[in-house]
Short mmCIF file of C-alpha atoms in Angstrom, two decimals:
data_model
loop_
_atom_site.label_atom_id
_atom_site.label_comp_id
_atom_site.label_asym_id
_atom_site.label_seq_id
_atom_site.Cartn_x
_atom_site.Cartn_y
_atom_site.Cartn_z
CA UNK W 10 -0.83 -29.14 -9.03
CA UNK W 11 -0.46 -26.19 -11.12
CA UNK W 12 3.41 -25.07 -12.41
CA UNK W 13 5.02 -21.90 -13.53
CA UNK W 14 8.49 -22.57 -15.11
CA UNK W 15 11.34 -21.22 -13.07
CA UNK W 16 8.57 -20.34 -10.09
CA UNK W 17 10.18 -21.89 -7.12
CA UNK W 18 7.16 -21.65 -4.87
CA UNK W 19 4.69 -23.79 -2.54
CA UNK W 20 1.35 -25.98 -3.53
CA UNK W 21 -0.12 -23.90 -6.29
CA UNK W 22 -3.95 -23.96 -6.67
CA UNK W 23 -5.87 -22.46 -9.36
CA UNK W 24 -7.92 -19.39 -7.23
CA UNK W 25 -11.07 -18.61 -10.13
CA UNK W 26 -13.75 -19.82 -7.13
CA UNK W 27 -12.43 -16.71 -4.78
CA UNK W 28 -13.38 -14.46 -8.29
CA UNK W 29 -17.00 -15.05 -7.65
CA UNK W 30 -16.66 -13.43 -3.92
CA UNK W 31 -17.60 -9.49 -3.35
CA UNK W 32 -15.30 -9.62 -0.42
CA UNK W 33 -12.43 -11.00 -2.64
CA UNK W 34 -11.65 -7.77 -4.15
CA UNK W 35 -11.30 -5.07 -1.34
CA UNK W 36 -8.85 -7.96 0.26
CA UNK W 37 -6.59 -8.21 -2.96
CA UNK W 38 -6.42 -4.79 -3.02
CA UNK W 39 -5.88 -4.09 0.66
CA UNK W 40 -2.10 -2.87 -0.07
CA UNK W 41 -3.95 -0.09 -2.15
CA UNK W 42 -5.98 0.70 0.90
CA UNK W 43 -4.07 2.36 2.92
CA UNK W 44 -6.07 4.71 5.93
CA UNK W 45 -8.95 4.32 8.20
CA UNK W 46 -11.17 5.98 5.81
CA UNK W 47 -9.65 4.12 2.58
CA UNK W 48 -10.60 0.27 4.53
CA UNK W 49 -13.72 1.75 5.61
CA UNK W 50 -15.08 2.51 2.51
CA UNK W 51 -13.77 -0.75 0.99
CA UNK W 52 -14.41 -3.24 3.61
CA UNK W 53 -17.55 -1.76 5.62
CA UNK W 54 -19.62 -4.28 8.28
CA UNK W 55 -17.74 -7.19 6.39
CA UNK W 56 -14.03 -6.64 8.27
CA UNK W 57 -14.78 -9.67 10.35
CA UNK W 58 -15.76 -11.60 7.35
CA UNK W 59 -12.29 -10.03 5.15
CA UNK W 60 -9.98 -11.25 7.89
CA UNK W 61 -10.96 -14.88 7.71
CA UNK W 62 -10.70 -14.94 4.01
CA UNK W 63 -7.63 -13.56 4.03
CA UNK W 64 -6.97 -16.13 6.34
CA UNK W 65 -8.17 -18.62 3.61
CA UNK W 66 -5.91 -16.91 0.55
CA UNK W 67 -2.55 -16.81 2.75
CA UNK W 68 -2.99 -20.36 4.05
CA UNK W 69 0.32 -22.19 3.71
CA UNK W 70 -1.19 -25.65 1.96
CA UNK W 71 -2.45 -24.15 -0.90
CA UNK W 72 -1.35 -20.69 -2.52
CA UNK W 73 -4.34 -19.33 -4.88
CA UNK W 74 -3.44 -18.82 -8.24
CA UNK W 75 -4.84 -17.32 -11.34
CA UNK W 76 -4.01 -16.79 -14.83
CA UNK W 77 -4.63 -13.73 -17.18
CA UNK W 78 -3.50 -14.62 -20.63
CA UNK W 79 -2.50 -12.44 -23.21
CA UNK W 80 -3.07 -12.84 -27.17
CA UNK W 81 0.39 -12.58 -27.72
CA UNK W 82 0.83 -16.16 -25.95
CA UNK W 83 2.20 -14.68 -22.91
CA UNK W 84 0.08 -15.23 -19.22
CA UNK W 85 0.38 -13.24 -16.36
CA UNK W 86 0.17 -14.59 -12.98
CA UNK W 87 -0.84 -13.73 -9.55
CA UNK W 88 0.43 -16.03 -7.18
CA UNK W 89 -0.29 -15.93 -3.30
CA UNK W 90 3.12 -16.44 -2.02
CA UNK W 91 2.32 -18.19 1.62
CA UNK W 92 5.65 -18.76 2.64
CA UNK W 93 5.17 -19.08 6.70
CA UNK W 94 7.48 -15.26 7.30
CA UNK W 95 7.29 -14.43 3.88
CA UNK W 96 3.82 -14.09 2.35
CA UNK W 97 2.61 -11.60 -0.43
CA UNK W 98 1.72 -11.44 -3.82
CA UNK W 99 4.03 -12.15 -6.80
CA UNK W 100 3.44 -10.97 -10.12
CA UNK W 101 4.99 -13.11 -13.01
CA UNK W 102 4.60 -13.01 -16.69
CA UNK W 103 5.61 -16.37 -18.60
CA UNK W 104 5.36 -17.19 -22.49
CA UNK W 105 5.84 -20.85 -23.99
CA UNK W 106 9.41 -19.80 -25.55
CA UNK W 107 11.08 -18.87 -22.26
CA UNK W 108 12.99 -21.33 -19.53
CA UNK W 109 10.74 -19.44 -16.81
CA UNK W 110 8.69 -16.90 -15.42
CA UNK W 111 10.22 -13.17 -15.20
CA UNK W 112 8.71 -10.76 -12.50
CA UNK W 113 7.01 -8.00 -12.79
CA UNK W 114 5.97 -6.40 -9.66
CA UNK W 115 5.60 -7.94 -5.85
CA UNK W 116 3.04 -7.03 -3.62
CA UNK W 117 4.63 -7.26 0.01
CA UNK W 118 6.86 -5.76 2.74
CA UNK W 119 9.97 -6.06 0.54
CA UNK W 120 7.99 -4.60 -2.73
CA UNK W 121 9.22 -4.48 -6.22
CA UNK W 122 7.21 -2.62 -8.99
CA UNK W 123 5.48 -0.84 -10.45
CA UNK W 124 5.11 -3.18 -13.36
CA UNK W 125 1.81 -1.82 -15.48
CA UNK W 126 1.42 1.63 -17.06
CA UNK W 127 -2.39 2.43 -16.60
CA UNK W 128 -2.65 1.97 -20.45
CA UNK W 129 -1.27 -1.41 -19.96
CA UNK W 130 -3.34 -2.25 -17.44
CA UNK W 131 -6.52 -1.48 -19.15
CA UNK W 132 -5.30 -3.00 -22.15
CA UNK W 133 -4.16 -6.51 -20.85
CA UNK W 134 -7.86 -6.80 -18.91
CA UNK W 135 -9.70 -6.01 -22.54
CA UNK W 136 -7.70 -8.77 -24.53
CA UNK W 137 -10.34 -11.45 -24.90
CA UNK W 138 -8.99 -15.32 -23.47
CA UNK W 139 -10.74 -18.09 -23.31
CA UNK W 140 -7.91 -19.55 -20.82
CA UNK W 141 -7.58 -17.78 -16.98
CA UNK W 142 -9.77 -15.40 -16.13
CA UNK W 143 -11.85 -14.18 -18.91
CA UNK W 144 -13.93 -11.28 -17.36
CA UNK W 145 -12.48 -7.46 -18.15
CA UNK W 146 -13.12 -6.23 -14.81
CA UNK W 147 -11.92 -9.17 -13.34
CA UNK W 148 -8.65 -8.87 -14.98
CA UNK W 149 -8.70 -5.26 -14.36
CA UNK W 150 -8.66 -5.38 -10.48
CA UNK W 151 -6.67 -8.86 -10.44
CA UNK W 152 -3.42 -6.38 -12.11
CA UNK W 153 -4.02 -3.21 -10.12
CA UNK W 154 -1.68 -3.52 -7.06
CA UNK W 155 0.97 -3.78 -10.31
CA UNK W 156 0.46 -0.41 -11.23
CA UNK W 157 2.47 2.55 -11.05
CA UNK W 158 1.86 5.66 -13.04
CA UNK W 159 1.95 9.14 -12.55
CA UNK W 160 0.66 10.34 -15.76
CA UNK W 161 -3.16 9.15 -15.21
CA UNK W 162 -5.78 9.87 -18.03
CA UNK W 163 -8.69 11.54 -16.97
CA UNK W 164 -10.92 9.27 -17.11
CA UNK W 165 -9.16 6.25 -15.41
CA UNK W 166 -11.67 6.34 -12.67
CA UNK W 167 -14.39 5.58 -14.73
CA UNK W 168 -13.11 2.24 -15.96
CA UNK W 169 -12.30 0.86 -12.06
CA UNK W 170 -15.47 2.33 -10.48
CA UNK W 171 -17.27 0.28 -13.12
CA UNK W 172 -15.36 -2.88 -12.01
CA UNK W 173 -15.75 -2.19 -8.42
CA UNK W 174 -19.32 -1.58 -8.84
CA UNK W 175 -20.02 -5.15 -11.03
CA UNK W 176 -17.83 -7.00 -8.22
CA UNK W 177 -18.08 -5.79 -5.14
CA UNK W 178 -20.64 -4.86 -2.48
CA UNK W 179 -18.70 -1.31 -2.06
CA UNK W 180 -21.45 1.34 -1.21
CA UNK W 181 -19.48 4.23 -3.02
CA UNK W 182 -17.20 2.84 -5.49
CA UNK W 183 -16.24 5.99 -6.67
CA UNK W 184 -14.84 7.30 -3.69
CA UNK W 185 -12.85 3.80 -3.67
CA UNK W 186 -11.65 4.28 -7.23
CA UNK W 187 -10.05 7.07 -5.81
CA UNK W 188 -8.49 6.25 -3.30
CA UNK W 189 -7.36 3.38 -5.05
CA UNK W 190 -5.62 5.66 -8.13
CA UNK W 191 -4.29 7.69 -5.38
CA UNK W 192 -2.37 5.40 -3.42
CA UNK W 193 -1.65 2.85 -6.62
CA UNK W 194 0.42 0.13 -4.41
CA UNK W 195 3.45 0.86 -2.83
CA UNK W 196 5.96 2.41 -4.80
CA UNK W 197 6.06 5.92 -5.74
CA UNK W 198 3.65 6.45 -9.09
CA UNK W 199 6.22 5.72 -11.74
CA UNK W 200 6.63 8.05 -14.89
CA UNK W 201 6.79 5.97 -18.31
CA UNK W 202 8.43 6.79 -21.52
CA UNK W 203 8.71 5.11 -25.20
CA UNK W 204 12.09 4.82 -25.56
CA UNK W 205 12.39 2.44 -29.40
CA UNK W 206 9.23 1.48 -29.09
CA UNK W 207 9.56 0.04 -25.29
CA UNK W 208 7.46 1.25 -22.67
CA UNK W 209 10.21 2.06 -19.92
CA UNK W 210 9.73 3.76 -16.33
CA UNK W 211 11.89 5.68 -13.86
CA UNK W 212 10.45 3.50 -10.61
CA UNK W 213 13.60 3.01 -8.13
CA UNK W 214 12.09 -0.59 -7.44
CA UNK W 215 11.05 -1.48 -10.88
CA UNK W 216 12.63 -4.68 -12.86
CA UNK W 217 10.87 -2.38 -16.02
CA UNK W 218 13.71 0.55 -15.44
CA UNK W 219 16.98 -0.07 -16.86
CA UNK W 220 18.51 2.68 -15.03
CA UNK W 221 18.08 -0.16 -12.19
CA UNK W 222 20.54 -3.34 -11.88
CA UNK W 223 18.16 -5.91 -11.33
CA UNK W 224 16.00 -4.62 -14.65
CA UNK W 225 15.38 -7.40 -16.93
CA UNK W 226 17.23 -7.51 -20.19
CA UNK W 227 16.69 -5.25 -23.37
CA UNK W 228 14.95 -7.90 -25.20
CA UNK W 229 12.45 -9.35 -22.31
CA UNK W 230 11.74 -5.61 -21.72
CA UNK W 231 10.55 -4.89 -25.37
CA UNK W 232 8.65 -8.53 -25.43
CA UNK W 233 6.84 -7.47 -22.65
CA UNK W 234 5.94 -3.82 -23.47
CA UNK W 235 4.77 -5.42 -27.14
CA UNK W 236 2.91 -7.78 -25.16
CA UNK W 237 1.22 -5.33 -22.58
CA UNK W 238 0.18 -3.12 -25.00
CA UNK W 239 -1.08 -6.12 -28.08
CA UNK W 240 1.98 -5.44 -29.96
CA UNK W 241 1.39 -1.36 -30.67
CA UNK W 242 3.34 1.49 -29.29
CA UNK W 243 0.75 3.43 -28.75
CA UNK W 244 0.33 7.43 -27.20
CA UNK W 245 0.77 6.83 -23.06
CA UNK W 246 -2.90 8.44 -22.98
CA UNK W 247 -3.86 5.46 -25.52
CA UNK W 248 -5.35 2.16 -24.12
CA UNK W 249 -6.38 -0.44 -26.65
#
């Protein structure tokens, strides 16, 4: 049984088989999906077929798992939190050194987040790992529902409509991209600053504002940024 330090949670399973179904990604990114016309596009003839995985990934005996890891020794992970009246989707990042996990973002009725700048986002899913899940896009749409940011580049489309078209069976993945960047999970699109080298925001629900009690400390908050971003302050329009 898998363990993340600190994580007090249910039967954790590692999830990489789900990463290998089409119909995997339009459900982890239903909280992104907000509309007729948003699920439409995503989900098609295969609602039917979405429901009862779903079904599957918020099953109480096992709660899929799965691993990003980062070359500065820290992993994220996504953890299906299938607590019977109190399911969603946590998002923890954990490194050796530390007594447990901290949070960044959760993906349910009671959300908390964002916890990913887009630059972060595209840079975690390009930092090679032979642990977790490997593949960029994979990693790419495994983080999304974490992100909040209202300064997108340009071209941020380009990047998820390529990893919607390698993994899923969407018909328009463009139009998806879209709608996905649009909506960007629950919170309000957060704006980030460098502030000493940290990667801050201003999101009322985000543990990455210090403005906000529950933010974590000064020093997890600079680990984290370092680690998001392979250890370089870079230009918010920068992605490694």
């Amino acid at each position: 049984m898998l363990k993340i330090p600190g994580y007090q949670g249910g039967p954790l399973v590692e999830g990489g088989a789900h990463l290998d179904d089409a119909l995997f990604w339009p459900v982890h990114l239903g909280s992104c999906l907000r509309g007729e016309d948003a699920q439409r596009a995503a989900f098609g003839a295969d609602w039917d077929a979405a429901t009862r995985l779903y079904q599957v990934l918020s099953a109480e005996r096992e709660w899929p798992t799965f691993s990003v890891a980062l070359q500065s020794g820290h992993t994220i992970h996504v953890v299906y939190r299938n607590f019977d009246g109190d399911r969603g989707v946590d998002y923890l990042i954990h490194h050796p050194t530390w007594p447990r996990a901290e949070t960044l973002a959760v993906d349910d009725g009671h959300f908390m987040g964002p916890g990913l700048a887009w630059p972060e986002l595209l840079c975690a899913a390009r930092q090679p790992s032979t642990k977790g899940v490997g593949d960029p896009n994979s990693r790419l749409l495994l983080l999304f529902p974490a992100l909040g940011d209202a300064q997108l580049p340009d071209d941020a489309a380009v990047a998820l409509t390529t990893a919607l078209s390698t993994l899923t069976w969407i018909e328009e993945p463009a139009d998806v991209a879209g709608m996905l960047l649009e909506n960007q999970g629950q919170w309000a699109p957060a704006h980030w600053t460098l502030t000493d080298s940290v990667w801050i925001n201003d999101g009322g629900h985000s543990y990455r504002n210090p403005g906000n009690a529950f933010a974590l400390p000064e020093g997890r908050l600079r680990e984290i940024s370092n680690a998001l971003n392979a250890g370089e302050a870079k230009d918010h329009q920068t992605s490694c």
